[in-house]
CSV table of N, CA and C in Angstrom, one decimal:
chain,number,residue,atom,x,y,z
A,24,MET,N,-140.7,-109.7,86.4
A,24,MET,CA,-141.4,-110.9,86.1
A,24,MET,C,-140.8,-111.5,84.9
A,25,ASP,N,-140.4,-112.8,84.9
A,25,ASP,CA,-139.8,-113.3,83.7
A,25,ASP,C,-140.8,-113.7,82.6
A,26,GLY,N,-140.3,-114.0,81.4
A,26,GLY,CA,-141.1,-114.3,80.3
A,26,GLY,C,-142.0,-115.5,80.4
A,27,THR,N,-141.5,-116.5,81.1
A,27,THR,CA,-142.2,-117.8,81.3
A,27,THR,C,-143.5,-117.5,82.1
A,28,ARG,N,-143.4,-116.7,83.2
A,28,ARG,CA,-144.6,-116.4,83.9
A,28,ARG,C,-145.6,-115.5,83.2
A,29,ILE,N,-145.1,-114.6,82.4
A,29,ILE,CA,-145.9,-113.7,81.6
A,29,ILE,C,-146.6,-114.6,80.5
A,30,GLU,N,-145.9,-115.5,79.9
A,30,GLU,CA,-146.5,-116.3,78.9
A,30,GLU,C,-147.6,-117.2,79.5
A,31,TRP,N,-147.4,-117.7,80.7
A,31,TRP,CA,-148.4,-118.5,81.4
A,31,TRP,C,-149.7,-117.7,81.6
A,32,LEU,N,-149.5,-116.5,82.1
A,32,LEU,CA,-150.7,-115.7,82.3
A,32,LEU,C,-151.4,-115.3,81.0
A,33,ILE,N,-150.7,-115.1,80.0
A,33,ILE,CA,-151.3,-114.8,78.7
A,33,ILE,C,-152.1,-116.1,78.2
A,34,ASP,N,-151.4,-117.2,78.3
A,34,ASP,CA,-152.0,-118.5,77.8
A,34,ASP,C,-153.3,-118.8,78.6
A,35,CYS,N,-153.3,-118.4,79.9
A,35,CYS,CA,-154.5,-118.7,80.7
A,35,CYS,C,-155.6,-117.6,80.4
A,36,GLY,N,-155.3,-116.6,79.7
A,36,GLY,CA,-156.3,-115.6,79.4
A,36,GLY,C,-156.4,-114.6,80.6
A,37,LEU,N,-155.5,-114.5,81.5
A,37,LEU,CA,-155.6,-113.5,82.6
A,37,LEU,C,-155.1,-112.2,82.3
A,38,ILE,N,-154.2,-112.1,81.3
A,38,ILE,CA,-153.6,-110.8,80.9
A,38,ILE,C,-153.5,-110.8,79.3
A,39,ALA,N,-153.4,-109.7,78.8
A,39,ALA,CA,-153.3,-109.5,77.3
A,39,ALA,C,-152.0,-108.7,77.1
A,40,ARG,N,-151.3,-109.0,76.0
A,40,ARG,CA,-150.1,-108.2,75.6
A,40,ARG,C,-150.5,-107.3,74.5
A,41,VAL,N,-150.2,-106.0,74.6
A,41,VAL,CA,-150.5,-105.1,73.5
A,41,VAL,C,-149.1,-104.5,73.0
A,42,TYR,N,-148.8,-104.9,71.8
A,42,TYR,CA,-147.5,-104.5,71.3
A,42,TYR,C,-147.5,-103.0,70.7
A,43,ARG,N,-146.3,-102.4,70.8
A,43,ARG,CA,-146.1,-101.1,70.2
A,43,ARG,C,-145.8,-101.3,68.7
A,44,VAL,N,-146.2,-100.4,67.9
A,44,VAL,CA,-145.9,-100.3,66.5
A,44,VAL,C,-145.0,-99.1,66.3
A,45,GLU,N,-144.1,-99.3,65.3
A,45,GLU,CA,-143.2,-98.2,64.9
A,45,GLU,C,-144.0,-97.0,64.4
A,46,LYS,N,-145.0,-97.3,63.6
A,46,LYS,CA,-145.8,-96.2,63.0
A,46,LYS,C,-147.2,-96.8,62.7
A,47,PRO,N,-148.2,-96.0,62.7
A,47,PRO,CA,-149.5,-96.4,62.5
A,47,PRO,C,-149.8,-96.6,61.0
A,48,ALA,N,-149.3,-97.7,60.4
A,48,ALA,CA,-149.5,-97.9,58.9
A,48,ALA,C,-150.0,-99.3,58.7
A,49,ILE,N,-150.6,-99.5,57.6
A,49,ILE,CA,-151.1,-100.9,57.3
A,49,ILE,C,-150.1,-101.7,56.5
A,50,PRO,N,-150.0,-103.0,56.9
A,50,PRO,CA,-150.6,-103.7,58.0
A,50,PRO,C,-149.8,-103.4,59.3
A,51,LEU,N,-150.5,-103.2,60.4
A,51,LEU,CA,-149.9,-102.9,61.7
A,51,LEU,C,-148.9,-104.0,62.1
A,52,LYS,N,-149.2,-105.2,61.8
A,52,LYS,CA,-148.2,-106.3,62.2
A,52,LYS,C,-146.9,-106.1,61.6
A,53,ALA,N,-146.8,-105.5,60.5
A,53,ALA,CA,-145.5,-105.3,59.8
A,53,ALA,C,-144.6,-104.3,60.6
A,54,TYR,N,-145.2,-103.5,61.4
A,54,TYR,CA,-144.5,-102.5,62.2
A,54,TYR,C,-144.4,-102.8,63.7
A,55,LEU,N,-144.7,-104.0,64.0
A,55,LEU,CA,-144.8,-104.5,65.4
A,55,LEU,C,-143.4,-104.5,66.0
A,56,GLU,N,-143.2,-104.1,67.2
A,56,GLU,CA,-141.9,-104.1,67.9
A,56,GLU,C,-142.1,-105.2,69.1
A,57,GLU,N,-141.5,-106.3,68.9
A,57,GLU,CA,-141.7,-107.4,69.8
A,57,GLU,C,-141.1,-107.2,71.2
A,58,ASN,N,-140.2,-106.3,71.3
A,58,ASN,CA,-139.6,-106.0,72.7
A,58,ASN,C,-140.3,-104.9,73.4
A,59,ALA,N,-141.3,-104.3,72.8
A,59,ALA,CA,-142.0,-103.2,73.5
A,59,ALA,C,-143.5,-103.5,73.5
A,60,TYR,N,-144.0,-103.7,74.7
A,60,TYR,CA,-145.4,-104.1,74.9
A,60,TYR,C,-145.9,-103.6,76.3
A,61,LYS,N,-147.2,-103.6,76.4
A,61,LYS,CA,-147.9,-103.3,77.6
A,61,LYS,C,-148.8,-104.5,78.0
A,62,LEU,N,-148.9,-104.7,79.3
A,62,LEU,CA,-149.7,-105.8,79.7
A,62,LEU,C,-151.0,-105.3,80.3
A,63,PHE,N,-152.1,-105.9,80.0
A,63,PHE,CA,-153.4,-105.5,80.5
A,63,PHE,C,-154.1,-106.7,81.1
A,64,PHE,N,-154.9,-106.5,82.2
A,64,PHE,CA,-155.6,-107.6,82.8
A,64,PHE,C,-156.8,-108.0,82.0
A,65,LEU,N,-157.3,-109.1,82.2
A,65,LEU,CA,-158.5,-109.6,81.5
A,65,LEU,C,-159.7,-108.7,81.9
A,66,ASP,N,-159.8,-108.2,83.1
A,66,ASP,CA,-160.9,-107.4,83.6
A,66,ASP,C,-160.4,-106.3,84.4
A,67,ILE,N,-161.2,-105.2,84.3
A,67,ILE,CA,-160.8,-104.0,85.1
A,67,ILE,C,-160.9,-104.2,86.6
A,68,GLY,N,-161.7,-105.2,87.0
A,68,GLY,CA,-161.8,-105.5,88.4
A,68,GLY,C,-160.5,-106.1,89.0
A,69,LEU,N,-159.8,-106.8,88.1
A,69,LEU,CA,-158.4,-107.4,88.5
A,69,LEU,C,-157.4,-106.3,88.7
A,70,LEU,N,-157.5,-105.2,87.9
A,70,LEU,CA,-156.6,-104.1,88.0
A,70,LEU,C,-156.9,-103.4,89.3
A,71,GLY,N,-158.2,-103.2,89.6
A,71,GLY,CA,-158.6,-102.5,90.9
A,71,GLY,C,-158.1,-103.3,92.1
A,72,ALA,N,-158.3,-104.6,92.0
A,72,ALA,CA,-158.0,-105.5,93.2
A,72,ALA,C,-156.5,-105.5,93.3
A,73,SER,N,-155.7,-105.6,92.3
A,73,SER,CA,-154.2,-105.7,92.4
A,73,SER,C,-153.6,-104.4,92.9
A,74,SER,N,-154.3,-103.3,92.6
A,74,SER,CA,-153.8,-102.0,93.0
A,74,SER,C,-154.3,-101.7,94.4
A,75,GLU,N,-155.2,-102.5,95.0
A,75,GLU,CA,-155.8,-102.3,96.3
A,75,GLU,C,-156.5,-101.0,96.4
A,76,LEU,N,-157.2,-100.6,95.3
A,76,LEU,CA,-157.9,-99.4,95.2
A,76,LEU,C,-159.3,-99.5,95.9
A,77,ASP,N,-159.5,-98.7,96.8
A,77,ASP,CA,-160.8,-98.7,97.6
A,77,ASP,C,-161.9,-98.2,96.7
A,78,ALA,N,-163.1,-98.9,96.7
A,78,ALA,CA,-164.2,-98.5,95.9
A,78,ALA,C,-164.6,-97.1,96.2
A,79,ARG,N,-164.5,-96.6,97.4
A,79,ARG,CA,-164.9,-95.2,97.8
A,79,ARG,C,-164.0,-94.2,97.0
A,80,THR,N,-162.8,-94.6,96.7
A,80,THR,CA,-161.9,-93.7,95.9
A,80,THR,C,-162.6,-93.4,94.6
A,81,LEU,N,-163.1,-94.4,93.9
A,81,LEU,CA,-163.8,-94.3,92.6
A,81,LEU,C,-165.0,-93.4,92.8
A,82,LEU,N,-165.8,-93.7,93.8
A,82,LEU,CA,-167.1,-93.1,93.9
A,82,LEU,C,-167.0,-91.6,94.4
A,83,GLU,N,-166.0,-91.3,95.2
A,83,GLU,CA,-165.8,-90.0,95.7
A,83,GLU,C,-164.9,-89.1,94.9
A,84,GLY,N,-164.1,-89.8,94.0
A,84,GLY,CA,-163.3,-89.1,93.1
A,84,GLY,C,-162.1,-88.3,93.8
A,85,ASN,N,-161.5,-88.9,94.7
A,85,ASN,CA,-160.4,-88.1,95.4
A,85,ASN,C,-159.1,-88.1,94.5
A,86,ARG,N,-158.1,-87.5,95.0
A,86,ARG,CA,-156.9,-87.2,94.2
A,86,ARG,C,-156.2,-88.5,93.7
A,87,VAL,N,-156.2,-89.5,94.4
A,87,VAL,CA,-155.7,-90.8,93.9
A,87,VAL,C,-156.4,-91.2,92.6
A,88,PHE,N,-157.7,-91.1,92.6
A,88,PHE,CA,-158.5,-91.5,91.4
A,88,PHE,C,-158.2,-90.6,90.3
A,89,ILE,N,-158.0,-89.3,90.5
A,89,ILE,CA,-157.7,-88.4,89.4
A,89,ILE,C,-156.4,-88.8,88.7
A,90,GLU,N,-155.4,-89.3,89.4
A,90,GLU,CA,-154.2,-89.7,88.8
A,90,GLU,C,-154.3,-91.1,88.2
A,91,PHE,N,-155.1,-92.0,88.7
A,91,PHE,CA,-155.2,-93.4,88.3
A,91,PHE,C,-156.3,-93.6,87.3
A,92,LYS,N,-157.1,-92.7,87.0
A,92,LYS,CA,-158.3,-92.9,86.1
A,92,LYS,C,-157.8,-93.1,84.7
A,93,GLY,N,-156.6,-92.6,84.3
A,93,GLY,CA,-156.1,-92.9,83.0
A,93,GLY,C,-155.8,-94.4,82.8
A,94,ALA,N,-155.2,-95.0,83.8
A,94,ALA,CA,-154.9,-96.4,83.7
A,94,ALA,C,-156.2,-97.2,83.7
A,95,LEU,N,-157.2,-96.8,84.5
A,95,LEU,CA,-158.5,-97.5,84.5
A,95,LEU,C,-159.2,-97.4,83.1
A,96,THR,N,-159.1,-96.2,82.6
A,96,THR,CA,-159.8,-96.0,81.3
A,96,THR,C,-159.1,-96.8,80.2
A,97,GLU,N,-157.8,-96.8,80.2
A,97,GLU,CA,-157.0,-97.6,79.2
A,97,GLU,C,-157.3,-99.1,79.4
A,98,GLN,N,-157.4,-99.5,80.6
A,98,GLN,CA,-157.7,-100.9,80.8
A,98,GLN,C,-159.1,-101.3,80.3
A,99,TYR,N,-160.1,-100.4,80.6
A,99,TYR,CA,-161.4,-100.6,80.1
A,99,TYR,C,-161.5,-100.7,78.6
A,100,VAL,N,-160.9,-99.8,77.9
A,100,VAL,CA,-160.9,-99.7,76.5
A,100,VAL,C,-160.3,-101.0,75.9
A,101,CYS,N,-159.2,-101.4,76.4
A,101,CYS,CA,-158.5,-102.6,75.9
A,101,CYS,C,-159.4,-103.8,76.2
A,102,GLN,N,-160.0,-103.9,77.3
A,102,GLN,CA,-160.9,-105.0,77.7
A,102,GLN,C,-162.0,-105.1,76.7
A,103,GLN,N,-162.6,-104.0,76.4
A,103,GLN,CA,-163.8,-103.9,75.5
A,103,GLN,C,-163.3,-104.3,74.0
A,104,LEU,N,-162.2,-103.9,73.6
A,104,LEU,CA,-161.7,-104.2,72.3
A,104,LEU,C,-161.5,-105.7,72.2
A,105,LEU,N,-160.9,-106.3,73.2
A,105,LEU,CA,-160.6,-107.7,73.2
A,105,LEU,C,-161.9,-108.6,73.3
A,106,SER,N,-162.9,-108.1,74.0
A,106,SER,CA,-164.1,-108.9,74.2
A,106,SER,C,-165.2,-108.7,73.1
A,107,ASP,N,-165.3,-107.5,72.6
A,107,ASP,CA,-166.4,-107.2,71.7
A,107,ASP,C,-166.0,-107.3,70.2
A,108,SER,N,-164.8,-107.6,69.9
A,108,SER,CA,-164.4,-107.6,68.5
A,108,SER,C,-163.3,-108.6,68.3
A,109,SER,N,-163.0,-108.8,67.0
A,109,SER,CA,-161.9,-109.7,66.7
A,109,SER,C,-160.6,-108.9,66.4
A,110,CYS,N,-160.6,-107.6,66.7
A,110,CYS,CA,-159.4,-106.9,66.5
A,110,CYS,C,-158.3,-107.1,67.5
A,111,GLU,N,-157.1,-107.0,67.1
A,111,GLU,CA,-156.0,-107.1,68.0
A,111,GLU,C,-155.4,-105.7,68.2
A,112,PRO,N,-155.5,-105.2,69.5
A,112,PRO,CA,-155.1,-103.8,69.7
A,112,PRO,C,-153.6,-103.6,69.7
A,113,TYR,N,-153.1,-102.5,69.2
A,113,TYR,CA,-151.7,-102.1,69.2
A,113,TYR,C,-151.6,-100.7,69.8
A,114,SER,N,-150.4,-100.3,70.1
A,114,SER,CA,-150.2,-99.0,70.6
A,114,SER,C,-149.0,-98.3,69.9
A,115,LYS,N,-149.1,-97.0,69.8
A,115,LYS,CA,-148.0,-96.3,69.2
A,115,LYS,C,-147.1,-95.7,70.3
A,116,ASP,N,-147.7,-95.5,71.4
A,116,ASP,CA,-146.9,-94.7,72.5
A,116,ASP,C,-146.7,-95.5,73.7
A,117,ILE,N,-146.0,-96.6,73.7
A,117,ILE,CA,-145.7,-97.4,74.9
A,117,ILE,C,-144.2,-97.1,75.2
A,118,LYS,N,-144.0,-96.7,76.4
A,118,LYS,CA,-142.6,-96.5,76.9
A,118,LYS,C,-142.0,-97.8,77.2
A,119,LEU,N,-140.8,-98.1,76.9
A,119,LEU,CA,-140.1,-99.3,77.3
A,119,LEU,C,-139.8,-99.3,78.8
A,120,THR,N,-140.5,-100.3,79.4
A,120,THR,CA,-140.3,-100.4,80.9
A,120,THR,C,-140.3,-101.9,81.2
A,121,THR,N,-139.9,-102.3,82.3
A,121,THR,CA,-140.0,-103.7,82.8
A,121,THR,C,-141.4,-103.9,83.2
A,122,PRO,N,-142.1,-104.9,82.7
A,122,PRO,CA,-143.5,-105.2,83.1
A,122,PRO,C,-143.6,-105.6,84.6
A,123,ASN,N,-144.6,-105.0,85.3
A,123,ASN,CA,-144.8,-105.4,86.6
A,123,ASN,C,-146.3,-105.8,86.8
A,124,LEU,N,-146.4,-107.0,87.4
A,124,LEU,CA,-147.8,-107.5,87.6
A,124,LEU,C,-148.0,-107.7,89.1
């Protein structure tokens, strides 16, 4: 996905970009790495819908959910940080990958 489409989704508020920092030191923005970031949906429901995850998988806790629950948890925490506070989340441990939406 190219930068223009990502920027459009960010500007619309459908996704959020969380930058990696070189080290967890104050101020975090001083250690921001602009070429390393992770994208999060506005809502955990969008992640579930885009992954075509069946609701029964969550309720029954099968093997797929066991492997995917980390992504759901990370999405939920980011969503809460963005909605309930004025803080801007950062990450120390983001692997450099091509973003996929």
